[in-house]
Coordinates of C-alpha atoms in Angstrom, one line a residue:
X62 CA 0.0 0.0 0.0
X63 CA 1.1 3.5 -1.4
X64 CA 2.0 6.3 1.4
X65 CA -0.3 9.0 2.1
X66 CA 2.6 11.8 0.6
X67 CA 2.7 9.3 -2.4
X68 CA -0.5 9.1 -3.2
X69 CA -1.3 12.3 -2.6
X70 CA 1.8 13.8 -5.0
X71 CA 0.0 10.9 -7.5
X72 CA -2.6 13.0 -7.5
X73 CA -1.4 16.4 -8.0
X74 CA 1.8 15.3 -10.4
X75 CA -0.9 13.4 -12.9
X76 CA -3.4 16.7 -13.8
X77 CA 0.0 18.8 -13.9
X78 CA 1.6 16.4 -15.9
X79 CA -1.2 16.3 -18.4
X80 CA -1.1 20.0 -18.5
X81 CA 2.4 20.2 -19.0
X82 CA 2.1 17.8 -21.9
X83 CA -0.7 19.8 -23.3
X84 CA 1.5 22.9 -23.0
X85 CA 4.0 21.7 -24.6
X86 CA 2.1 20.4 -27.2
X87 CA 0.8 23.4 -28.2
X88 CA 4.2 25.3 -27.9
X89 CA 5.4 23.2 -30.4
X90 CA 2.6 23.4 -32.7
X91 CA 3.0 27.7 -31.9
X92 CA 7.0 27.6 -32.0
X93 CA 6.5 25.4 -35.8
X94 CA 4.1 28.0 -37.1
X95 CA 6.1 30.7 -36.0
X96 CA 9.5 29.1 -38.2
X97 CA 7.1 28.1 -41.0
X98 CA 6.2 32.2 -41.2
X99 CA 9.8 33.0 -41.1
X100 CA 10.8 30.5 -44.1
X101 CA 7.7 31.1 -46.2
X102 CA 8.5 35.1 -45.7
X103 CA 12.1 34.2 -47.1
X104 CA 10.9 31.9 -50.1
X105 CA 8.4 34.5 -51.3
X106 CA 10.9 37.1 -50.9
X107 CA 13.5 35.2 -52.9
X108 CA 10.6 34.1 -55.3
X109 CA 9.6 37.9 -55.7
X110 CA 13.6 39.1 -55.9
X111 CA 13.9 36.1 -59.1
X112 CA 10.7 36.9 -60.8
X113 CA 11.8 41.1 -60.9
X114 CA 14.7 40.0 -62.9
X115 CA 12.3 38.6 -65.7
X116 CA 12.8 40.3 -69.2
X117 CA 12.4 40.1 -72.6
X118 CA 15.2 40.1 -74.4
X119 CA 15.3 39.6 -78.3
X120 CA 11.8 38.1 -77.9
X121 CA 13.1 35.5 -75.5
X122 CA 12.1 35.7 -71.9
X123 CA 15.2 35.3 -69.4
X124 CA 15.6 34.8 -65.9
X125 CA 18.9 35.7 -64.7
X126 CA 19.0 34.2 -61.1
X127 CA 20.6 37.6 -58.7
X128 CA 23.0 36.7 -55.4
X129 CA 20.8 38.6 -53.5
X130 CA 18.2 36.2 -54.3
X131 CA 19.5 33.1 -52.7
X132 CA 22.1 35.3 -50.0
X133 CA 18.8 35.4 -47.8
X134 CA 19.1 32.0 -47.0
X135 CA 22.6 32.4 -45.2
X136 CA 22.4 30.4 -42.3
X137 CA 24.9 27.7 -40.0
X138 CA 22.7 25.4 -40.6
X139 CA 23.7 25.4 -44.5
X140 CA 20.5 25.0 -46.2
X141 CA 20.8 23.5 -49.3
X142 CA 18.1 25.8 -51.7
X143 CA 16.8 25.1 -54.9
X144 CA 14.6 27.0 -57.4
X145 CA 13.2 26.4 -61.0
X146 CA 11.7 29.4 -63.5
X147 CA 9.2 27.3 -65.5
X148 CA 6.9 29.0 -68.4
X149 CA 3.6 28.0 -68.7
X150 CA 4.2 26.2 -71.6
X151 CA 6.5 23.8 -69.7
X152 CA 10.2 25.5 -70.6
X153 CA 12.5 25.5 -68.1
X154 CA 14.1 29.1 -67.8
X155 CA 16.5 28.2 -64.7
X156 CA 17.1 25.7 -62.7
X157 CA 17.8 22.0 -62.4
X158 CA 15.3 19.8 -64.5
X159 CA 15.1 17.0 -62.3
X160 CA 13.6 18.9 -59.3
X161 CA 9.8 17.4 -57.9
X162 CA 8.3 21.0 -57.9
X163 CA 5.1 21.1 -56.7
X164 CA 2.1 22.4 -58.7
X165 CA 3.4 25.3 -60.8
X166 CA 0.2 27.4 -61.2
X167 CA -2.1 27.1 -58.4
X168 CA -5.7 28.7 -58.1
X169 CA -4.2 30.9 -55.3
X170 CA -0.5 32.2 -55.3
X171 CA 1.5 32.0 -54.0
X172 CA 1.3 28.6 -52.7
X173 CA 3.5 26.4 -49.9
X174 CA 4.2 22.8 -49.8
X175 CA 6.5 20.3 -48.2
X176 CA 7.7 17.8 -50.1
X177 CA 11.1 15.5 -50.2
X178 CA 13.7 15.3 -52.4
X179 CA 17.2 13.6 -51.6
X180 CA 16.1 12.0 -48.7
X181 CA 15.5 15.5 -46.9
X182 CA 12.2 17.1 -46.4
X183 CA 11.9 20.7 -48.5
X184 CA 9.4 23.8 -47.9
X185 CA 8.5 25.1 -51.3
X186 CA 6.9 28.4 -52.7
X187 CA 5.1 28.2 -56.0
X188 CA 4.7 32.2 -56.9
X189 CA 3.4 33.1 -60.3
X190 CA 4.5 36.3 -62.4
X191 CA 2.5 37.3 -65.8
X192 CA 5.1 38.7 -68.6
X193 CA 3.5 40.3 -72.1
X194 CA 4.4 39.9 -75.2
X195 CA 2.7 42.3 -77.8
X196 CA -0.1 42.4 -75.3
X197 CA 0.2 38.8 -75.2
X198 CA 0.2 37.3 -71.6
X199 CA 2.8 34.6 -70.5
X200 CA 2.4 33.5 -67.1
X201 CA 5.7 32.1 -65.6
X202 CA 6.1 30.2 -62.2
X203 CA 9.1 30.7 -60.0
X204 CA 9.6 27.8 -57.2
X205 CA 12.1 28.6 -54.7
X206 CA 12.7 25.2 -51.8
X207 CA 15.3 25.0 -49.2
X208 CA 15.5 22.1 -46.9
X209 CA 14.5 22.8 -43.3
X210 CA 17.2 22.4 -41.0
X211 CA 17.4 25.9 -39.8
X212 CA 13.5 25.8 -39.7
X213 CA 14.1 22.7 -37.3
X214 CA 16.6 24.4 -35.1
X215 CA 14.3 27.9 -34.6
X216 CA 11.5 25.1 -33.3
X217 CA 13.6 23.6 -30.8
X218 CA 15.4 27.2 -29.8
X219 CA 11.7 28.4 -29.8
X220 CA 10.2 25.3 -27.6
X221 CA 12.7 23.8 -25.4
X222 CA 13.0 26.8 -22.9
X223 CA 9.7 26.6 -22.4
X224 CA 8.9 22.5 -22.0
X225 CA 12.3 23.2 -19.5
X226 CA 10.5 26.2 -17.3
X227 CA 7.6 24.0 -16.9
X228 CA 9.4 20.8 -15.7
X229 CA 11.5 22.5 -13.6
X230 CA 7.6 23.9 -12.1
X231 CA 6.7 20.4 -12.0
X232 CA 9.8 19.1 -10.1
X233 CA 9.4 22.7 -7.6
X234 CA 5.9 21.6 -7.4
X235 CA 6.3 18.0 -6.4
X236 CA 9.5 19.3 -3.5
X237 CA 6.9 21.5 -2.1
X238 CA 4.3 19.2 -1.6
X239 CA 6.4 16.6 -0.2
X240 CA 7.9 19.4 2.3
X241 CA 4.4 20.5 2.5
X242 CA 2.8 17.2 3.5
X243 CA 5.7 16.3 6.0
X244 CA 5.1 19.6 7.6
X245 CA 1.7 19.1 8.3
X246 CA 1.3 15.8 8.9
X247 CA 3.2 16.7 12.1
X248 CA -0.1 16.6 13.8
X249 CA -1.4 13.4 12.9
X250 CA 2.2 11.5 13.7
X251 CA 1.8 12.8 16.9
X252 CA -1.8 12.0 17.3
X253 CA -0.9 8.1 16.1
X254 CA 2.2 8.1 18.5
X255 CA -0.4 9.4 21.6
X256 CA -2.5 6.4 20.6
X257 CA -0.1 4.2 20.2
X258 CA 1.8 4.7 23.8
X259 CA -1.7 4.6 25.4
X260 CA -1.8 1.9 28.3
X261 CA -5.0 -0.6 27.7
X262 CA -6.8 1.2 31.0
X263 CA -6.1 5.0 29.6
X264 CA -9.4 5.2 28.3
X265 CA -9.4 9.2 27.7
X266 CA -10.6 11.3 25.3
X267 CA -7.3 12.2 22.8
X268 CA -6.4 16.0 22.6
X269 CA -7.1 17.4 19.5
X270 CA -4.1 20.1 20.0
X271 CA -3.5 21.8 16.7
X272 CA -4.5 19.6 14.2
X273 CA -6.2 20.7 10.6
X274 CA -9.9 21.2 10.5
X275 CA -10.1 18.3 8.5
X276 CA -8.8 15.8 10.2
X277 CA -11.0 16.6 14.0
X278 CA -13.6 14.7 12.6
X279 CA -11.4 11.4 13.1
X280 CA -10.4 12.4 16.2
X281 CA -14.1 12.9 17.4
X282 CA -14.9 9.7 16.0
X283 CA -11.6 7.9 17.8
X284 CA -12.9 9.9 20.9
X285 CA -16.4 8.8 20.5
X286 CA -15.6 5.2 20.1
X287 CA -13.1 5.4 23.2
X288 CA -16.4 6.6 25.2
X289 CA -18.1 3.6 24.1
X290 CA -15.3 1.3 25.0
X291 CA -15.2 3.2 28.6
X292 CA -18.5 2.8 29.0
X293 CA -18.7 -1.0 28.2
X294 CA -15.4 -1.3 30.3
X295 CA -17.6 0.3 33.3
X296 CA -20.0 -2.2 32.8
X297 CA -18.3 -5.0 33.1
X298 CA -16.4 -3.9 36.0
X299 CA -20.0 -3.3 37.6
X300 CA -20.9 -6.9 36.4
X301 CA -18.2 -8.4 37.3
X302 CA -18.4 -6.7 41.4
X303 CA -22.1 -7.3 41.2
X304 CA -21.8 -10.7 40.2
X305 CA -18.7 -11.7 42.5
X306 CA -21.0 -10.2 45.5
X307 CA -23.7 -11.6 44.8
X308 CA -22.5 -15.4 44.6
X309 CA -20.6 -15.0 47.9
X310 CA -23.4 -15.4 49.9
X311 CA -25.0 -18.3 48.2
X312 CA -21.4 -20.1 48.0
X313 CA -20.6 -19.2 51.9
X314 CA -23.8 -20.4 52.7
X315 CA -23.3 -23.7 51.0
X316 CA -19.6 -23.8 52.0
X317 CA -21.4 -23.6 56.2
X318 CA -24.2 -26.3 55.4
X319 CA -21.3 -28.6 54.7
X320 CA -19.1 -28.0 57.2
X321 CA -22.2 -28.7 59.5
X322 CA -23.2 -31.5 57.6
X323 CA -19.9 -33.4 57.7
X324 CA -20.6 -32.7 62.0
X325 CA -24.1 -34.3 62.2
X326 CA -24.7 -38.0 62.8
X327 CA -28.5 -38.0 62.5
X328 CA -29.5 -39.1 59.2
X329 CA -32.6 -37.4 59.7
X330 CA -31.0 -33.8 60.5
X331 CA -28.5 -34.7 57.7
X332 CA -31.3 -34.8 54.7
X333 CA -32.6 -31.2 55.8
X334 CA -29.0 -30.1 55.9
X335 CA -29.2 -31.7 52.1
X336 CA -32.7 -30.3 51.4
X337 CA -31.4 -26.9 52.5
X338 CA -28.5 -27.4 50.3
X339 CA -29.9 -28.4 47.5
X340 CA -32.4 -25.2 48.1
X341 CA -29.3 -23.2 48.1
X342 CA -27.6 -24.5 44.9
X343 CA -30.9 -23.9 42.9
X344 CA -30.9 -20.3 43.4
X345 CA -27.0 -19.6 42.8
X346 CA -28.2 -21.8 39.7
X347 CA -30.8 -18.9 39.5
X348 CA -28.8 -16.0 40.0
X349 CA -26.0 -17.4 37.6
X350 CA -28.3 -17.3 35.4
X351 CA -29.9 -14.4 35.7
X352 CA -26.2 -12.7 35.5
X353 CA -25.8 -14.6 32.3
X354 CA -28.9 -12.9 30.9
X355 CA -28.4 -9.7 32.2
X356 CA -24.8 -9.6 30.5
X357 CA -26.4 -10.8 26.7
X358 CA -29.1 -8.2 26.8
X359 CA -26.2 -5.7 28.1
X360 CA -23.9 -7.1 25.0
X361 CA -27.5 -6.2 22.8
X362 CA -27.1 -2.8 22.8
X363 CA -24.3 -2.9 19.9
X364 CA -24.4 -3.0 16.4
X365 CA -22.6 -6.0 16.4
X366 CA -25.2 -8.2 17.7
X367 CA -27.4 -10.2 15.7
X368 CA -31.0 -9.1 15.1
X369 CA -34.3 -10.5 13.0
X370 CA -37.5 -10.3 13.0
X371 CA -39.5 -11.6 15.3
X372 CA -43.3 -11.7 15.9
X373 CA -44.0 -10.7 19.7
X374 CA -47.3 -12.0 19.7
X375 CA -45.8 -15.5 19.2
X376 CA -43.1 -15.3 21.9
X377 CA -45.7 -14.1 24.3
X378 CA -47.9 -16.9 23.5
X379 CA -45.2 -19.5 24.4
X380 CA -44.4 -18.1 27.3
X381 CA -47.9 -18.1 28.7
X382 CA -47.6 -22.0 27.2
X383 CA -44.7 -22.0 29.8
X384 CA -46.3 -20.9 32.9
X385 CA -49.9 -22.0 32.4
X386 CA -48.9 -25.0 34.8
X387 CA -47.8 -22.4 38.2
X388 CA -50.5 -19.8 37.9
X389 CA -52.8 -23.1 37.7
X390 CA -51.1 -24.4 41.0
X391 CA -52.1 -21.0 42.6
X392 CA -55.0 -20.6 40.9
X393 CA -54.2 -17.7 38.8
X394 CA -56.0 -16.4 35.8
X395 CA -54.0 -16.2 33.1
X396 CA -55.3 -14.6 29.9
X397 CA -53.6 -13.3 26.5
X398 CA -55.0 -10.6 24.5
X399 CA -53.5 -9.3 20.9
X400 CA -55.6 -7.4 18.6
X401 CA -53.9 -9.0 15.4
X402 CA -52.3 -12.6 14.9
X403 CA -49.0 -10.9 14.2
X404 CA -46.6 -8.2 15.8
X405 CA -43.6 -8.0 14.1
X406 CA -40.4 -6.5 16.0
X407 CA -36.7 -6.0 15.6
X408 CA -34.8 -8.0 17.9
X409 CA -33.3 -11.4 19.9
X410 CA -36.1 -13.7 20.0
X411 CA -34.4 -15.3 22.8
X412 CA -34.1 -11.8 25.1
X413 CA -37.8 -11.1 23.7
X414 CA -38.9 -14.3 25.1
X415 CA -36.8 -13.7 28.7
X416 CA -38.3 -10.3 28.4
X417 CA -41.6 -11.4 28.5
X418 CA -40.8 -14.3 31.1
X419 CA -39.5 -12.1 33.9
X420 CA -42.3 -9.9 33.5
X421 CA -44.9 -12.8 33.3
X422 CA -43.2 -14.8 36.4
X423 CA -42.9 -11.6 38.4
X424 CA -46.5 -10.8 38.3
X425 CA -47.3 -14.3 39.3
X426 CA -45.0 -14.7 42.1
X427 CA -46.0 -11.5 43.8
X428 CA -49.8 -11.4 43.4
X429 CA -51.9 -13.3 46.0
X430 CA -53.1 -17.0 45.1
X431 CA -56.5 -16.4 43.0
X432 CA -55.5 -13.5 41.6
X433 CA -55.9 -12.2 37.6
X434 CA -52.7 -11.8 35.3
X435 CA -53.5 -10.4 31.9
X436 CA -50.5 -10.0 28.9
X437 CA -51.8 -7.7 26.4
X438 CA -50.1 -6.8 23.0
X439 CA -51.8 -3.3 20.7
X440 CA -50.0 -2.1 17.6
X441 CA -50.4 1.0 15.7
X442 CA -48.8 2.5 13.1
X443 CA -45.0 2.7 14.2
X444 CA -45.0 0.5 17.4
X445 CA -46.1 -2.1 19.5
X446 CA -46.9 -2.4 23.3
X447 CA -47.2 -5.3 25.7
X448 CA -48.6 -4.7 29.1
X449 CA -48.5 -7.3 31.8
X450 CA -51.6 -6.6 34.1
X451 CA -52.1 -8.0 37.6
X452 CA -54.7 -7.3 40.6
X453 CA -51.6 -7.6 43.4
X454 CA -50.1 -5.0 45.9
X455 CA -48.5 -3.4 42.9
X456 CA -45.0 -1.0 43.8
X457 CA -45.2 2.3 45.6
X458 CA -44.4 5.7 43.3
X459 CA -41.4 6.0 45.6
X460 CA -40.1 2.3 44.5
X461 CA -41.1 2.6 40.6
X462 CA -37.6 3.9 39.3
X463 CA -35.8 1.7 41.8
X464 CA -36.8 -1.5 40.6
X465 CA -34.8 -1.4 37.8
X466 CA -31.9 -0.9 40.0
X467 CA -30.0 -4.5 39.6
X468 CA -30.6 -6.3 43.2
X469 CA -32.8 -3.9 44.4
X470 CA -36.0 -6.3 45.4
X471 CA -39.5 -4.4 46.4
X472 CA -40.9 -8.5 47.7
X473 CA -41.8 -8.6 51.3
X474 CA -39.9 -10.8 53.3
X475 CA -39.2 -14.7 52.2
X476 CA -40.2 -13.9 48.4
X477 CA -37.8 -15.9 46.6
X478 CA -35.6 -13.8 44.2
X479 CA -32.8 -12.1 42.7
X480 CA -33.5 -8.8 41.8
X481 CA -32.3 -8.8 38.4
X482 CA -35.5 -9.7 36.8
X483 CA -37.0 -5.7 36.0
X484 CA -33.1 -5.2 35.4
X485 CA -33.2 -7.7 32.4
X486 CA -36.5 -5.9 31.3
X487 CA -34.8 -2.6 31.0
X488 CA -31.4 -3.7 29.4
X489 CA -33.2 -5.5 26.4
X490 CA -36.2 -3.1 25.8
X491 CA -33.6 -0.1 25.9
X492 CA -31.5 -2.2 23.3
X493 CA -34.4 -2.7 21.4
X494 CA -34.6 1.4 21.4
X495 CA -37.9 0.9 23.1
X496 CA -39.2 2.2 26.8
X497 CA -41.1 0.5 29.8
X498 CA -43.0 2.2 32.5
X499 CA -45.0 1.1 35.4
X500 CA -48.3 2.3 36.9
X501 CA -51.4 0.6 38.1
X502 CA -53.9 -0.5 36.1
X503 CA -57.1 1.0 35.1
X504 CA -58.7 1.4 38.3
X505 CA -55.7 2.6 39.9
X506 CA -55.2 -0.7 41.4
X507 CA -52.3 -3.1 40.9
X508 CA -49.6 -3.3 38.6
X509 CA -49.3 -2.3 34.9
X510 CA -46.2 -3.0 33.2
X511 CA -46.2 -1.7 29.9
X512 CA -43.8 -2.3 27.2
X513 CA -43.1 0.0 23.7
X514 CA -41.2 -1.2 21.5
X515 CA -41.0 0.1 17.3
X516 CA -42.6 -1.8 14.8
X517 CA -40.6 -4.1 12.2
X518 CA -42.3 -1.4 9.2
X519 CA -40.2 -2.8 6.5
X520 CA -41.3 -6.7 6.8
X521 CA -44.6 -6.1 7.6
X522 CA -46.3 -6.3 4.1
X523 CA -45.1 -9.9 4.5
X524 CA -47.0 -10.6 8.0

């Protein structure tokens, strides 16, 4: 992979590069036309110098070729030059016979060619005079050539200062912007070396010091994804002290029932000791689950994590499947109300399902035997809510914000639980960029827990 300076010189050496060729293209094609004026001045000048010397003499026309007339060719170079006097009749007045002239009498003199002769390339003039005779016309062509050698070397005189100014731009141009880029990239290499000598712990936001407009967006991205990382690294910490807390006192308490079990000699003492060991393990089995849970529907709230759709009314259904058997065991009426077969929402359909467990089991535990538990699930146009209904004590104003404290239990003394399960709720609905509330129900009575959670719009023509 290319360099930053390197790729970036690519860029500004290719569009100069192509200008510079365009430039010089055209400077040649300018520095050409200007030789090809200078020639085709001195051909028509030796042409017109040749065809003043025409004359009559004894009723022959002559053409005495003057010095003058070929001196203006005089160059280091040493042009060879040639010319021809040619009547219209087709005698040759001067000149060598063998010489390619171009056309002798054009529509339009005078007229200018290139041609080659001896292996060298020629510019020609074709210019016409008109001699009379008696009042009878004779047109006569004089052709005047000279090979282009000096015509070549006023081109390259005329061109290569000019291709040389602009590559020495180009090469100026290309020391700048390396010098350029170094100096400013100053910034960033010191950004990149702050990053780099950061300690895994030093989870700080970086200083944006004096770097270029242009590049603060990256750092407020770096520093944005550093708060998220700080924030998740918070989490677990609290996790980790809530969890090692929290299964001390079921593992002390197991670790004392059998050092007072490997004491007892009645067998009959012995099997409560087991019985209230057994109790024990069940809920650390309990509350490591519930810690497992609670750290998935933490881990939710990322893009990372894997989402689908998933019909709520469904998962609801199976949980009241579930725990048809315990509210019949305390004679609870459990009903399920949805106002259409499907609810389609974004999500985990396992958290959605331990979602609406906690909230389900909750209201069953806590709500006296013969009571009324009620899971309801509406749906307008952009979201859904499910509301778990019961005729218990319900929780005080006071307490409503609390419960969703992790531990915090609002049960009245020997309620089994953990006090994780309202936590769960509030991780995976807030992952779900949805909201819970409590309240009591319609007569101001009991508990409403009421979950909102936005529709699954784009799958729903397919519900």
């Amino acid at each position: 992979m290319l360099s930053l300076r390197v790729r970036l010189l690519m860029w500004l050496m290719l569009p100069l590069s192509l200008y510079i060729g365009g430039s010089a293209w055209m400077a040649w094609h300018s520095a050409r036309d200007t030789a090809e004026l200078v020639q085709d001045r001195a051909l028509l000048t030796s042409a017109q110098v040749i065809a003043g010397e025409l004359a009559w003499v004894d009723g022959t026309l002559r053409a005495p070729i003057p010095p003058s007339a070929l001196e203006l060719f005089a160059s280091p170079e040493r042009d060879r030059v040639y010319y021809q006097v040619i009547t219209e009749e087709g005698r040759l007045l001067a000149g060598p016979p063998d010489f390619p002239h171009p056309p002798l009498f054009p529509a339009v003199p005078p007229a200018y060619h290139t041609i080659t002769f001896n292996d060298e390339p020629l510019r020609v003039v074709s210019y016409v005079r008109t001699m009379y005779d008696s009042g009878v016309p004779h047109r006569v062509a004089i052709v005047v050539a000279e090979t282009m050698r000096a015509h070549d070397q006023m081109v390259t005189a005329l061109w290569e200062p000019s291709l040389h100014r602009q590559i020495a731009m180009a090469a100026l141009a290309a020391v700048l912007v390396l010098i350029g880029l170094t100096v400013e990239l100053r910034p960033l290499i010191r950004l990149k070396d702050e990053v780099a000598g950061r300690s895994p712990q030093e989870l700080v936001p970086i200083r944006a010091g004096q770097l270029q407009t242009e590049l603060r967006p990256i750092v407020d991205a770096i520093n944005l994804c550093i708060q998220r990382l700080s924030a998740q690294a918070a989490q677990q910490r609290r996790f980790i002290a809530d969890a090692a807390h929290q299964l001390r006192t079921p593992l002390t308490l197991i670790d004392t029932q059998l050092q007072f079990a490997a004491r007892l000699e009645d067998r009959a003492a012995l099997a409560d000791v087991i019985r209230a060991m057994q109790t024990s393990s069940r809920g650390m089995t309990d509350l490591t689950n519930k810690l497992l849970l609670l750290s998935q529907a933490e881990s939710s709230d990322t893009p990372a994590f894997s989402r689908q759709r998933v019909d709520l009314a469904a998962v609801a259904a199976g949980v009241l499947e579930e725990l048809v058997a315990l509210a019949q065991r305390r004679n609870i009426d459990l009903g399920f109300e949805c106002d259409a077969p499907h609810v389609w929402v974004s999500g985990n359909v396992e958290l959605f399902h331990a979602m609406v467990m906690n909230l389900v089991d909750n209201a069953i535990r806590y709500i006296p035997d013969g009571g009324r538990v009620t899971v309801s699930i509406t749906q307008d146009t952009a979201h859904s809510r499910l509301s778990v209904i019961d005729n218990g004590p319900g929780i005080h104003a006071e307490a409503r914000q609390r419960v969703f404290e992790r531990f915090y239990r609002n049960a009245a003394p020997g309620q089994e639980g953990t006090g994780l399960g309202l936590a769960i709720v509030k991780e995976i609905v807030t992952a779900s960029q949805g909201t819970v509330t409590l309240g009591p129900d319609a007569q101001g009575q009991g508990l409403t827990v009421c979950v909102t959670l936005p529709l699954d719009i784009g799958d729903a023509t397919h519900a």
